[in-house]
Amino acid sequence: MSRTTATVAASLPDHWEKLVTTALLGTDRRTPPGVAPGPQAPSALLDAAAAATVRRRAGLRP
């Protein structure tokens, strides 16, 4: 595993924790990482969670 791959793999749990925290607190209190507050925040949170799930599942063996 290269250093870049290891860095990305290590950062995924941290990113997932931020998404879960945002979902639990609500987008009114905390916006998803990289998104400005506003009406697009809830859909951006769902998009980010879907992308993180696909990234995680892509590395799993069947």
mmCIF file of N, CA, C and O in Angstrom, residues 9-26 30-33 45 48-49 52-53 55-56:
data_model
loop_
_atom_site.group_PDB
_atom_site.id
_atom_site.type_symbol
_atom_site.label_atom_id
_atom_site.label_comp_id
_atom_site.label_asym_id
_atom_site.label_seq_id
_atom_site.Cartn_x
_atom_site.Cartn_y
_atom_site.Cartn_z
ATOM 1 N N ALA A 9 -6.968 6.059 3.316
ATOM 2 C CA ALA A 9 -7.666 5.045 4.107
ATOM 3 C C ALA A 9 -7.776 5.461 5.568
ATOM 4 O O ALA A 9 -8.796 5.213 6.217
ATOM 5 N N ALA A 10 -6.751 6.107 6.090
ATOM 6 C CA ALA A 10 -6.787 6.553 7.483
ATOM 7 C C ALA A 10 -7.741 7.719 7.671
ATOM 8 O O ALA A 10 -8.329 7.889 8.734
ATOM 9 N N SER A 11 -7.925 8.549 6.647
ATOM 10 C CA SER A 11 -8.779 9.719 6.801
ATOM 11 C C SER A 11 -10.262 9.402 6.613
ATOM 12 O O SER A 11 -11.109 10.183 7.012
ATOM 13 N N LEU A 12 -10.591 8.256 6.014
ATOM 14 C CA LEU A 12 -11.995 7.923 5.787
ATOM 15 C C LEU A 12 -12.796 7.783 7.083
ATOM 16 O O LEU A 12 -13.901 8.298 7.167
ATOM 17 N N PRO A 13 -12.272 7.095 8.114
ATOM 18 C CA PRO A 13 -13.052 7.040 9.361
ATOM 19 C C PRO A 13 -13.291 8.413 9.973
ATOM 20 O O PRO A 13 -14.372 8.684 10.497
ATOM 21 N N ASP A 14 -12.304 9.295 9.892
ATOM 22 C CA ASP A 14 -12.482 10.650 10.424
ATOM 23 C C ASP A 14 -13.557 11.392 9.653
ATOM 24 O O ASP A 14 -14.394 12.079 10.243
ATOM 25 N N HIS A 15 -13.534 11.248 8.335
ATOM 26 C CA HIS A 15 -14.549 11.904 7.493
ATOM 27 C C HIS A 15 -15.933 11.345 7.820
ATOM 28 O O HIS A 15 -16.903 12.099 7.916
ATOM 29 N N TRP A 16 -16.026 10.034 7.994
ATOM 30 C CA TRP A 16 -17.313 9.410 8.310
ATOM 31 C C TRP A 16 -17.829 9.909 9.654
ATOM 32 O O TRP A 16 -19.024 10.192 9.804
ATOM 33 N N GLU A 17 -16.949 10.043 10.635
ATOM 34 C CA GLU A 17 -17.357 10.549 11.955
ATOM 35 C C GLU A 17 -17.925 11.966 11.853
ATOM 36 O O GLU A 17 -18.913 12.287 12.501
ATOM 37 N N LYS A 18 -17.317 12.797 11.028
ATOM 38 C CA LYS A 18 -17.821 14.168 10.840
ATOM 39 C C LYS A 18 -19.206 14.152 10.197
ATOM 40 O O LYS A 18 -20.085 14.923 10.574
ATOM 41 N N LEU A 19 -19.404 13.253 9.234
ATOM 42 C CA LEU A 19 -20.715 13.153 8.588
ATOM 43 C C LEU A 19 -21.780 12.670 9.575
ATOM 44 O O LEU A 19 -22.896 13.201 9.602
ATOM 45 N N VAL A 20 -21.437 11.696 10.394
ATOM 46 C CA VAL A 20 -22.396 11.175 11.380
ATOM 47 C C VAL A 20 -22.735 12.256 12.406
ATOM 48 O O VAL A 20 -23.907 12.441 12.757
ATOM 49 N N THR A 21 -21.733 12.975 12.859
ATOM 50 C CA THR A 21 -21.977 14.057 13.824
ATOM 51 C C THR A 21 -22.899 15.113 13.233
ATOM 52 O O THR A 21 -23.839 15.581 13.891
ATOM 53 N N THR A 22 -22.655 15.476 11.988
ATOM 54 C CA THR A 22 -23.508 16.462 11.325
ATOM 55 C C THR A 22 -24.931 15.950 11.194
ATOM 56 O O THR A 22 -25.889 16.695 11.421
ATOM 57 N N ALA A 23 -25.082 14.682 10.847
ATOM 58 C CA ALA A 23 -26.421 14.106 10.704
ATOM 59 C C ALA A 23 -27.155 14.078 12.049
ATOM 60 O O ALA A 23 -28.360 14.362 12.106
ATOM 61 N N LEU A 24 -26.442 13.763 13.115
ATOM 62 C CA LEU A 24 -27.088 13.703 14.436
ATOM 63 C C LEU A 24 -27.455 15.087 14.964
ATOM 64 O O LEU A 24 -28.519 15.257 15.565
ATOM 65 N N LEU A 25 -26.584 16.061 14.742
ATOM 66 C CA LEU A 25 -26.868 17.417 15.223
ATOM 67 C C LEU A 25 -27.832 18.165 14.324
ATOM 68 O O LEU A 25 -28.523 19.076 14.771
ATOM 69 N N GLY A 26 -27.844 17.807 13.055
ATOM 70 C CA GLY A 26 -28.696 18.495 12.092
ATOM 71 C C GLY A 26 -27.909 19.536 11.332
ATOM 72 O O GLY A 26 -26.956 20.131 11.847
ATOM 73 N N ARG A 30 -24.849 22.298 12.304
ATOM 74 C CA ARG A 30 -23.517 22.010 11.759
ATOM 75 C C ARG A 30 -23.653 21.636 10.289
ATOM 76 O O ARG A 30 -24.458 20.783 9.948
ATOM 77 N N THR A 31 -22.867 22.267 9.459
ATOM 78 C CA THR A 31 -22.935 21.956 8.030
ATOM 79 C C THR A 31 -21.923 20.872 7.682
ATOM 80 O O THR A 31 -20.916 20.714 8.371
ATOM 81 N N PRO A 32 -22.198 20.126 6.629
ATOM 82 C CA PRO A 32 -21.244 19.102 6.200
ATOM 83 C C PRO A 32 -19.913 19.744 5.803
ATOM 84 O O PRO A 32 -19.885 20.903 5.394
ATOM 85 N N PRO A 33 -18.816 18.991 5.919
ATOM 86 C CA PRO A 33 -17.511 19.549 5.537
ATOM 87 C C PRO A 33 -17.498 20.026 4.092
ATOM 88 O O PRO A 33 -17.944 19.325 3.194
ATOM 89 N N LEU A 45 -25.184 16.749 2.496
ATOM 90 C CA LEU A 45 -24.853 15.741 3.499
ATOM 91 C C LEU A 45 -25.170 14.340 2.987
ATOM 92 O O LEU A 45 -24.363 13.417 3.132
ATOM 93 N N ALA A 48 -22.589 13.397 0.341
ATOM 94 C CA ALA A 48 -21.293 13.076 0.946
ATOM 95 C C ALA A 48 -21.323 11.708 1.617
ATOM 96 O O ALA A 48 -20.356 10.944 1.531
ATOM 97 N N ALA A 49 -22.425 11.383 2.287
ATOM 98 C CA ALA A 49 -22.546 10.070 2.932
ATOM 99 C C ALA A 49 -22.575 8.960 1.886
ATOM 100 O O ALA A 49 -21.948 7.907 2.068
ATOM 101 N N ALA A 52 -19.010 8.535 0.550
ATOM 102 C CA ALA A 52 -18.151 7.873 1.540
ATOM 103 C C ALA A 52 -18.465 6.380 1.622
ATOM 104 O O ALA A 52 -17.560 5.553 1.771
ATOM 105 N N THR A 53 -19.740 6.020 1.508
ATOM 106 C CA THR A 53 -20.132 4.615 1.545
ATOM 107 C C THR A 53 -19.583 3.871 0.336
ATOM 108 O O THR A 53 -19.051 2.762 0.466
ATOM 109 N N ARG A 55 -16.939 4.705 -1.446
ATOM 110 C CA ARG A 55 -15.481 4.612 -1.285
ATOM 111 C C ARG A 55 -15.109 3.471 -0.354
ATOM 112 O O ARG A 55 -14.181 2.721 -0.613
ATOM 113 N N ARG A 56 -15.844 3.333 0.734
ATOM 114 C CA ARG A 56 -15.539 2.291 1.705
ATOM 115 C C ARG A 56 -15.824 0.912 1.125
ATOM 116 O O ARG A 56 -15.022 -0.003 1.258
#
